[in-house]
PDB file of C-alpha atoms in Angstrom:
ATOM      1  CA  UNK A   1     123.530  36.481-258.908  1.00 97.00           C
ATOM      2  CA  UNK A   2     122.720  33.091-257.396  1.00 98.00           C
ATOM      3  CA  UNK A   3     124.896  31.688-254.618  1.00 98.00           C
ATOM      4  CA  UNK A   4     124.863  28.388-252.762  1.00 98.00           C
ATOM      5  CA  UNK A   5     124.586  28.929-249.009  1.00 99.00           C
ATOM      6  CA  UNK A   6     124.558  26.913-245.809  1.00 99.00           C
ATOM      7  CA  UNK A   7     123.837  27.477-242.132  1.00 99.00           C
ATOM      8  CA  UNK A   8     123.277  25.471-238.950  1.00 99.00           C
ATOM      9  CA  UNK A   9     119.920  24.817-237.278  1.00 99.00           C
ATOM     10  CA  UNK A  10     119.198  24.233-233.570  1.00 98.00           C
ATOM     11  CA  UNK A  11     120.474  20.652-233.854  1.00 98.00           C
ATOM     12  CA  UNK A  12     123.761  21.816-235.420  1.00 98.00           C
ATOM     13  CA  UNK A  13     122.705  20.197-238.683  1.00 99.00           C
ATOM     14  CA  UNK A  14     123.857  21.966-241.834  1.00 99.00           C
ATOM     15  CA  UNK A  15     120.974  23.226-243.973  1.00 99.00           C
ATOM     16  CA  UNK A  16     121.766  24.072-247.581  1.00 99.00           C
ATOM     17  CA  UNK A  17     120.133  26.164-250.248  1.00 99.00           C
ATOM     18  CA  UNK A  18     120.447  29.143-252.557  1.00 99.00           C
ATOM     19  CA  UNK A  19     120.256  32.897-252.294  1.00 99.00           C
ATOM     20  CA  UNK A  20     119.241  35.087-255.238  1.00 99.00           C
ATOM     21  CA  UNK A  21     120.892  38.501-255.038  1.00 99.00           C
ATOM     22  CA  UNK A  22     119.792  41.430-257.237  1.00 98.00           C
ATOM     23  CA  UNK A  23     122.027  44.481-257.712  1.00 96.00           C
ATOM     24  CA  UNK A  24     119.840  46.567-255.400  1.00 97.00           C
ATOM     25  CA  UNK A  25     117.248  45.521-252.830  1.00 98.00           C
ATOM     26  CA  UNK A  26     115.628  46.572-249.556  1.00 98.00           C
ATOM     27  CA  UNK A  27     113.234  43.632-249.126  1.00 99.00           C
ATOM     28  CA  UNK A  28     114.087  39.976-248.543  1.00 99.00           C
ATOM     29  CA  UNK A  29     111.886  36.935-249.156  1.00 99.00           C
ATOM     30  CA  UNK A  30     112.360  33.580-247.441  1.00 99.00           C
ATOM     31  CA  UNK A  31     110.519  30.935-249.478  1.00 99.00           C
ATOM     32  CA  UNK A  32     109.672  27.558-247.917  1.00 99.00           C
ATOM     33  CA  UNK A  33     109.320  24.468-250.106  1.00 98.00           C
ATOM     34  CA  UNK A  34     106.513  21.922-249.871  1.00 95.00           C
ATOM     35  CA  UNK A  35     106.477  18.255-248.863  1.00 94.00           C
ATOM     36  CA  UNK A  36     107.958  15.935-249.946  1.00 93.00           C
ATOM     37  CA  UNK A  37     109.671  18.474-252.193  1.00 93.00           C
ATOM     38  CA  UNK A  38     112.907  20.415-251.940  1.00 96.00           C
ATOM     39  CA  UNK A  39     114.261  23.882-252.678  1.00 97.00           C
ATOM     40  CA  UNK A  40     115.216  22.586-256.134  1.00 96.00           C
ATOM     41  CA  UNK A  41     111.641  21.576-256.950  1.00 93.00           C
ATOM     42  CA  UNK A  42     109.088  23.330-259.164  1.00 91.00           C
ATOM     43  CA  UNK A  43     108.238  26.538-257.313  1.00 95.00           C
ATOM     44  CA  UNK A  44     111.301  27.574-255.252  1.00 97.00           C
ATOM     45  CA  UNK A  45     113.628  28.191-258.247  1.00 98.00           C
ATOM     46  CA  UNK A  46     110.865  30.160-259.998  1.00 98.00           C
ATOM     47  CA  UNK A  47     110.326  32.306-256.920  1.00 98.00           C
ATOM     48  CA  UNK A  48     114.051  32.985-256.670  1.00 98.00           C
ATOM     49  CA  UNK A  49     114.470  33.773-260.352  1.00 98.00           C
ATOM     50  CA  UNK A  50     111.397  35.944-260.845  1.00 98.00           C
ATOM     51  CA  UNK A  51     111.601  37.952-257.643  1.00 98.00           C
ATOM     52  CA  UNK A  52     115.333  38.556-258.010  1.00 99.00           C
ATOM     53  CA  UNK A  53     114.509  40.142-261.381  1.00 98.00           C
ATOM     54  CA  UNK A  54     112.008  42.370-259.572  1.00 98.00           C
ATOM     55  CA  UNK A  55     114.665  43.520-257.101  1.00 98.00           C
ATOM     56  CA  UNK A  56     114.100  41.222-254.125  1.00 99.00           C
ATOM     57  CA  UNK A  57     116.661  39.230-252.171  1.00 99.00           C
ATOM     58  CA  UNK A  58     115.380  35.626-252.075  1.00 99.00           C
ATOM     59  CA  UNK A  59     116.480  32.734-249.875  1.00 99.00           C
ATOM     60  CA  UNK A  60     115.322  29.172-250.546  1.00 99.00           C
ATOM     61  CA  UNK A  61     116.702  26.227-248.619  1.00 99.00           C
ATOM     62  CA  UNK A  62     116.126  22.551-247.880  1.00 99.00           C
ATOM     63  CA  UNK A  63     114.587  21.763-244.518  1.00 99.00           C
ATOM     64  CA  UNK A  64     116.516  19.295-242.362  1.00 99.00           C
ATOM     65  CA  UNK A  65     116.119  15.739-243.619  1.00 98.00           C
ATOM     66  CA  UNK A  66     115.483  16.970-247.154  1.00 97.00           C
ATOM     67  CA  UNK A  67     117.652  16.492-250.262  1.00 96.00           C
ATOM     68  CA  UNK A  68     120.914  18.460-249.783  1.00 97.00           C
ATOM     69  CA  UNK A  69     120.507  19.296-246.078  1.00 98.00           C
ATOM     70  CA  UNK A  70     121.683  17.204-243.125  1.00 98.00           C
ATOM     71  CA  UNK A  71     119.343  14.935-241.195  1.00 98.00           C
ATOM     72  CA  UNK A  72     117.417  11.772-242.018  1.00 97.00           C
ATOM     73  CA  UNK A  73     114.219  12.001-244.045  1.00 98.00           C
ATOM     74  CA  UNK A  74     112.652   9.258-241.919  1.00 98.00           C
ATOM     75  CA  UNK A  75     112.965  11.461-238.819  1.00 98.00           C
ATOM     76  CA  UNK A  76     111.248  14.501-240.330  1.00 98.00           C
ATOM     77  CA  UNK A  77     108.776  16.534-238.277  1.00 98.00           C
ATOM     78  CA  UNK A  78     106.750  19.589-239.239  1.00 97.00           C
ATOM     79  CA  UNK A  79     107.646  21.070-235.857  1.00 98.00           C
ATOM     80  CA  UNK A  80     111.351  20.763-236.720  1.00 98.00           C
ATOM     81  CA  UNK A  81     110.819  22.417-240.102  1.00 99.00           C
ATOM     82  CA  UNK A  82     109.197  25.297-238.227  1.00 99.00           C
ATOM     83  CA  UNK A  83     112.290  25.545-236.008  1.00 99.00           C
ATOM     84  CA  UNK A  84     114.561  25.523-239.072  1.00 99.00           C
ATOM     85  CA  UNK A  85     112.956  28.754-240.312  1.00 99.00           C
ATOM     86  CA  UNK A  86     114.422  30.839-237.481  1.00 99.00           C
ATOM     87  CA  UNK A  87     117.947  29.866-238.465  1.00 99.00           C
ATOM     88  CA  UNK A  88     117.335  30.718-242.118  1.00 99.00           C
ATOM     89  CA  UNK A  89     116.190  34.192-241.068  1.00 99.00           C
ATOM     90  CA  UNK A  90     119.130  34.518-238.654  1.00 99.00           C
ATOM     91  CA  UNK A  91     121.452  33.704-241.562  1.00 99.00           C
ATOM     92  CA  UNK A  92     119.893  36.431-243.700  1.00 98.00           C
ATOM     93  CA  UNK A  93     120.163  39.099-241.035  1.00 98.00           C
ATOM     94  CA  UNK A  94     123.754  38.144-240.256  1.00 98.00           C
ATOM     95  CA  UNK A  95     124.930  38.337-243.865  1.00 98.00           C
ATOM     96  CA  UNK A  96     122.689  40.841-245.694  1.00 98.00           C
ATOM     97  CA  UNK A  97     121.204  44.275-245.072  1.00 98.00           C
ATOM     98  CA  UNK A  98     117.532  44.911-245.866  1.00 98.00           C
ATOM     99  CA  UNK A  99     114.548  46.745-244.402  1.00 98.00           C
ATOM    100  CA  UNK A 100     111.623  44.361-244.865  1.00 98.00           C
ATOM    101  CA  UNK A 101     111.212  40.603-244.553  1.00 99.00           C
ATOM    102  CA  UNK A 102     108.539  38.534-246.283  1.00 99.00           C
ATOM    103  CA  UNK A 103     107.976  34.924-245.231  1.00 99.00           C
ATOM    104  CA  UNK A 104     106.365  32.851-247.980  1.00 99.00           C
ATOM    105  CA  UNK A 105     105.639  29.172-248.467  1.00 98.00           C
ATOM    106  CA  UNK A 106     103.918  26.814-250.858  1.00 97.00           C
ATOM    107  CA  UNK A 107     101.721  23.849-249.852  1.00 94.00           C
ATOM    108  CA  UNK A 108     103.319  22.294-246.739  1.00 95.00           C
ATOM    109  CA  UNK A 109     105.745  25.223-246.828  1.00 97.00           C
ATOM    110  CA  UNK A 110     102.704  27.448-246.314  1.00 97.00           C
ATOM    111  CA  UNK A 111     101.802  25.340-243.274  1.00 96.00           C
ATOM    112  CA  UNK A 112     105.310  25.843-241.888  1.00 98.00           C
ATOM    113  CA  UNK A 113     105.121  29.585-242.569  1.00 98.00           C
ATOM    114  CA  UNK A 114     101.712  29.906-240.903  1.00 97.00           C
ATOM    115  CA  UNK A 115     102.901  28.040-237.811  1.00 98.00           C
ATOM    116  CA  UNK A 116     106.090  30.111-237.481  1.00 99.00           C
ATOM    117  CA  UNK A 117     105.221  33.705-238.444  1.00 98.00           C
ATOM    118  CA  UNK A 118     103.811  34.858-235.094  1.00 98.00           C
ATOM    119  CA  UNK A 119     106.974  33.665-233.321  1.00 98.00           C
ATOM    120  CA  UNK A 120     109.268  36.135-235.118  1.00 98.00           C
ATOM    121  CA  UNK A 121     108.805  39.915-234.942  1.00 98.00           C
ATOM    122  CA  UNK A 122     111.276  40.393-237.797  1.00 98.00           C
ATOM    123  CA  UNK A 123     108.663  39.193-240.302  1.00 99.00           C
ATOM    124  CA  UNK A 124     106.701  42.065-241.890  1.00 99.00           C
ATOM    125  CA  UNK A 125     104.311  40.132-244.132  1.00 99.00           C
ATOM    126  CA  UNK A 126     103.213  36.550-244.724  1.00 98.00           C
ATOM    127  CA  UNK A 127     102.385  34.839-248.048  1.00 98.00           C
ATOM    128  CA  UNK A 128     100.595  31.463-248.025  1.00 97.00           C
ATOM    129  CA  UNK A 129     100.341  29.674-251.382  1.00 97.00           C
ATOM    130  CA  UNK A 130      98.156  26.561-251.801  1.00 94.00           C
ATOM    131  CA  UNK A 131      97.873  26.207-248.033  1.00 92.00           C
ATOM    132  CA  UNK A 132      95.413  24.503-245.725  1.00 90.00           C
ATOM    133  CA  UNK A 133      93.345  25.735-242.794  1.00 90.00           C
ATOM    134  CA  UNK A 134      93.357  22.662-240.530  1.00 89.00           C
ATOM    135  CA  UNK A 135      96.238  20.193-240.409  1.00 91.00           C
ATOM    136  CA  UNK A 136      94.129  17.207-239.387  1.00 90.00           C
ATOM    137  CA  UNK A 137      92.216  17.542-242.656  1.00 82.00           C
ATOM    138  CA  UNK A 138      95.439  18.065-244.622  1.00 84.00           C
ATOM    139  CA  UNK A 139      96.574  14.547-243.736  1.00 88.00           C
ATOM    140  CA  UNK A 140      94.103  13.327-246.355  1.00 84.00           C
ATOM    141  CA  UNK A 141      95.758  15.548-248.974  1.00 86.00           C
ATOM    142  CA  UNK A 142      99.365  14.502-248.282  1.00 89.00           C
ATOM    143  CA  UNK A 143      98.866  10.778-247.733  1.00 93.00           C
ATOM    144  CA  UNK A 144      96.883   8.113-249.579  1.00 92.00           C
ATOM    145  CA  UNK A 145      94.660   5.594-247.792  1.00 94.00           C
ATOM    146  CA  UNK A 146      97.344   2.972-248.386  1.00 95.00           C
ATOM    147  CA  UNK A 147     100.016   5.167-246.825  1.00 96.00           C
ATOM    148  CA  UNK A 148      97.849   5.867-243.777  1.00 96.00           C
ATOM    149  CA  UNK A 149      97.275   2.114-243.429  1.00 97.00           C
ATOM    150  CA  UNK A 150     101.042   1.522-243.557  1.00 97.00           C
ATOM    151  CA  UNK A 151     101.634   4.203-240.924  1.00 97.00           C
ATOM    152  CA  UNK A 152      99.314   2.397-238.517  1.00 97.00           C
ATOM    153  CA  UNK A 153     100.383  -1.153-239.358  1.00 98.00           C
ATOM    154  CA  UNK A 154     104.133  -0.708-239.936  1.00 98.00           C
ATOM    155  CA  UNK A 155     104.892   2.594-238.234  1.00 98.00           C
ATOM    156  CA  UNK A 156     106.339   4.044-241.437  1.00 97.00           C
ATOM    157  CA  UNK A 157     105.874   4.431-245.196  1.00 97.00           C
ATOM    158  CA  UNK A 158     108.304   4.099-248.107  1.00 96.00           C
ATOM    159  CA  UNK A 159     108.345   6.661-250.906  1.00 93.00           C
ATOM    160  CA  UNK A 160     108.787   5.614-254.528  1.00 83.00           C
ATOM    161  CA  UNK A 161     109.787   8.611-256.605  1.00 76.00           C
ATOM    162  CA  UNK A 162     108.140   8.997-260.012  1.00 76.00           C
ATOM    163  CA  UNK A 163     111.299  10.838-261.093  1.00 76.00           C
ATOM    164  CA  UNK A 164     113.441   7.715-261.108  1.00 76.00           C
ATOM    165  CA  UNK A 165     115.626   5.625-258.831  1.00 78.00           C
ATOM    166  CA  UNK A 166     118.329   8.293-258.673  1.00 81.00           C
ATOM    167  CA  UNK A 167     115.991  10.924-257.253  1.00 88.00           C
ATOM    168  CA  UNK A 168     116.859  11.844-253.656  1.00 92.00           C
ATOM    169  CA  UNK A 169     113.405  10.797-252.381  1.00 92.00           C
ATOM    170  CA  UNK A 170     113.321   7.307-253.915  1.00 91.00           C
ATOM    171  CA  UNK A 171     113.049   4.477-251.357  1.00 92.00           C
ATOM    172  CA  UNK A 172     113.119   6.917-248.447  1.00 94.00           C
ATOM    173  CA  UNK A 173     111.368   5.835-245.248  1.00 97.00           C
ATOM    174  CA  UNK A 174     109.145   8.248-243.294  1.00 98.00           C
ATOM    175  CA  UNK A 175     108.127   7.437-239.730  1.00 98.00           C
ATOM    176  CA  UNK A 176     104.580   7.803-238.425  1.00 98.00           C
ATOM    177  CA  UNK A 177     105.650  10.650-236.114  1.00 98.00           C
ATOM    178  CA  UNK A 178     105.437  13.022-239.092  1.00 98.00           C
ATOM    179  CA  UNK A 179     101.824  11.972-239.747  1.00 97.00           C
ATOM    180  CA  UNK A 180     100.958  12.224-236.033  1.00 98.00           C
ATOM    181  CA  UNK A 181     101.824  15.922-235.956  1.00 97.00           C
ATOM    182  CA  UNK A 182      99.003  16.650-238.397  1.00 96.00           C
ATOM    183  CA  UNK A 183      96.683  16.080-235.437  1.00 96.00           C
ATOM    184  CA  UNK A 184      98.643  18.138-232.920  1.00 96.00           C
ATOM    185  CA  UNK A 185      99.726  21.413-234.556  1.00 96.00           C
ATOM    186  CA  UNK A 186      97.276  24.321-234.700  1.00 95.00           C
ATOM    187  CA  UNK A 187      97.225  26.616-237.758  1.00 95.00           C
ATOM    188  CA  UNK A 188      94.210  28.804-236.775  1.00 93.00           C
ATOM    189  CA  UNK A 189      95.662  29.902-233.427  1.00 95.00           C
ATOM    190  CA  UNK A 190      99.061  30.582-235.010  1.00 96.00           C
ATOM    191  CA  UNK A 191      97.583  32.812-237.712  1.00 95.00           C
ATOM    192  CA  UNK A 192      95.397  34.657-235.220  1.00 95.00           C
ATOM    193  CA  UNK A 193      98.543  35.603-233.290  1.00 96.00           C
ATOM    194  CA  UNK A 194     100.158  37.133-236.393  1.00 97.00           C
ATOM    195  CA  UNK A 195      98.898  40.721-236.456  1.00 96.00           C
ATOM    196  CA  UNK A 196     100.481  41.774-239.747  1.00 98.00           C
ATOM    197  CA  UNK A 197      99.334  41.551-243.412  1.00 98.00           C
ATOM    198  CA  UNK A 198      98.762  38.108-244.914  1.00 97.00           C
ATOM    199  CA  UNK A 199      98.245  37.180-248.574  1.00 97.00           C
ATOM    200  CA  UNK A 200      96.585  33.835-249.337  1.00 96.00           C
ATOM    201  CA  UNK A 201      96.878  32.569-252.925  1.00 96.00           C
ATOM    202  CA  UNK A 202      95.004  29.545-254.229  1.00 94.00           C
ATOM    203  CA  UNK A 203      94.151  27.993-257.580  1.00 94.00           C
ATOM    204  CA  UNK A 204      90.479  27.235-258.164  1.00 92.00           C
ATOM    205  CA  UNK A 205      91.462  23.976-259.909  1.00 91.00           C
ATOM    206  CA  UNK A 206      93.702  22.713-257.111  1.00 90.00           C
ATOM    207  CA  UNK A 207      93.062  18.930-257.053  1.00 83.00           C
ATOM    208  CA  UNK A 208      94.621  18.522-253.610  1.00 80.00           C
ATOM    209  CA  UNK A 209      93.109  21.322-251.519  1.00 82.00           C
ATOM    210  CA  UNK A 210      89.471  22.417-252.157  1.00 74.00           C
ATOM    211  CA  UNK A 211      89.201  26.107-252.991  1.00 69.00           C
ATOM    212  CA  UNK A 212      85.688  26.295-251.528  1.00 60.00           C
ATOM    213  CA  UNK A 213      86.990  25.409-248.100  1.00 68.00           C
ATOM    214  CA  UNK A 214      90.594  25.901-246.958  1.00 70.00           C
ATOM    215  CA  UNK A 215      91.465  29.322-248.466  1.00 76.00           C
ATOM    216  CA  UNK A 216      88.216  30.846-247.210  1.00 77.00           C
ATOM    217  CA  UNK A 217      88.788  29.438-243.724  1.00 80.00           C
ATOM    218  CA  UNK A 218      92.386  30.653-243.714  1.00 80.00           C
ATOM    219  CA  UNK A 219      91.238  34.175-244.536  1.00 83.00           C
ATOM    220  CA  UNK A 220      88.707  34.101-241.699  1.00 84.00           C
ATOM    221  CA  UNK A 221      91.484  33.605-239.125  1.00 87.00           C
ATOM    222  CA  UNK A 222      92.886  37.119-239.616  1.00 90.00           C
ATOM    223  CA  UNK A 223      91.346  40.528-240.288  1.00 89.00           C
ATOM    224  CA  UNK A 224      94.526  41.485-242.138  1.00 92.00           C
ATOM    225  CA  UNK A 225      94.372  38.564-244.557  1.00 93.00           C
ATOM    226  CA  UNK A 226      93.628  38.990-248.258  1.00 95.00           C
ATOM    227  CA  UNK A 227      92.626  36.134-250.553  1.00 93.00           C
ATOM    228  CA  UNK A 228      93.576  35.866-254.229  1.00 95.00           C
ATOM    229  CA  UNK A 229      91.961  33.055-256.219  1.00 94.00           C
ATOM    230  CA  UNK A 230      93.724  32.253-259.503  1.00 95.00           C
ATOM    231  CA  UNK A 231      91.210  30.945-262.043  1.00 94.00           C
ATOM    232  CA  UNK A 232      92.201  27.804-263.913  1.00 93.00           C
ATOM    233  CA  UNK A 233      95.250  27.202-261.709  1.00 94.00           C
ATOM    234  CA  UNK A 234      96.234  23.936-260.058  1.00 89.00           C
ATOM    235  CA  UNK A 235      98.266  23.260-256.927  1.00 92.00           C
ATOM    236  CA  UNK A 236     101.612  24.390-258.372  1.00 91.00           C
ATOM    237  CA  UNK A 237     100.460  27.044-260.886  1.00 94.00           C
ATOM    238  CA  UNK A 238     102.342  25.328-263.716  1.00 93.00           C
ATOM    239  CA  UNK A 239     100.644  27.302-266.493  1.00 95.00           C
ATOM    240  CA  UNK A 240     102.797  30.386-267.303  1.00 96.00           C
ATOM    241  CA  UNK A 241      99.805  32.747-267.241  1.00 97.00           C
ATOM    242  CA  UNK A 242      98.765  31.466-263.806  1.00 97.00           C
ATOM    243  CA  UNK A 243     102.281  31.836-262.419  1.00 98.00           C
ATOM    244  CA  UNK A 244     102.469  35.406-263.724  1.00 98.00           C
ATOM    245  CA  UNK A 245      99.332  36.157-261.728  1.00 98.00           C
ATOM    246  CA  UNK A 246     100.937  34.706-258.603  1.00 98.00           C
ATOM    247  CA  UNK A 247     104.039  36.864-259.066  1.00 98.00           C
ATOM    248  CA  UNK A 248     101.967  39.962-259.805  1.00 98.00           C
ATOM    249  CA  UNK A 249      99.762  39.409-256.742  1.00 98.00           C
ATOM    250  CA  UNK A 250     102.739  38.995-254.417  1.00 98.00           C
ATOM    251  CA  UNK A 251     104.501  42.022-255.897  1.00 98.00           C
ATOM    252  CA  UNK A 252     101.455  44.241-255.283  1.00 98.00           C
ATOM    253  CA  UNK A 253     101.041  42.854-251.776  1.00 98.00           C
ATOM    254  CA  UNK A 254     104.660  43.569-250.844  1.00 97.00           C
ATOM    255  CA  UNK A 255     104.552  47.127-252.182  1.00 93.00           C
ATOM    256  CA  UNK A 256     101.394  48.130-250.281  1.00 84.00           C
TER     257      UNK A 256
END
């Protein structure tokens, strides 16, 4: 069963998303979407569908300022996305009964997950998919040279969606404050504070984040971190065989 859900964050904004409910479950997964994506993008629906079939309760939602949720896209901050996570988990615990909680995220969602996990004792395990080790370096992955130039000269950038004029992201403004946080937030120290198991998954053909650097550095931040490299996989694991490996790796990690 898939249900639409909503809950309030610390700013009293309504965040919206979906919950995938199997007939029986004792483990819940909160999956965080990437940037500038949404919970209706490529990976979140797949995570919900496939892990519900495996008997996991899955919550995916739009961060504030994204697609169906309240808030302006132009005012987005990574630090606010991190705050939103607490209220998603609060919603789960208020409405569903389960024994274990897995926090997972893809791309920028992995950044959010890494920054938040140590703040919440309710989280049992952490899954980081296509993540980065240092945010200041990640700015080069998320923004083109032209966009960085616009940030400095105009104070904002304008997104043009390749999915058409009716796509929620088309013509959306994003202020420089979002970019500035890439040089302020600290992933290594956050991961070092999380003393529970971590699974890092990365494709060796990821064109955005070098496999020879970020995943290896991420693993070095925690003695409880395990790294799974998926051969032939890109940033979003679009090939069915690659995605099956992602699902299988997470399933094994959760069961251990």
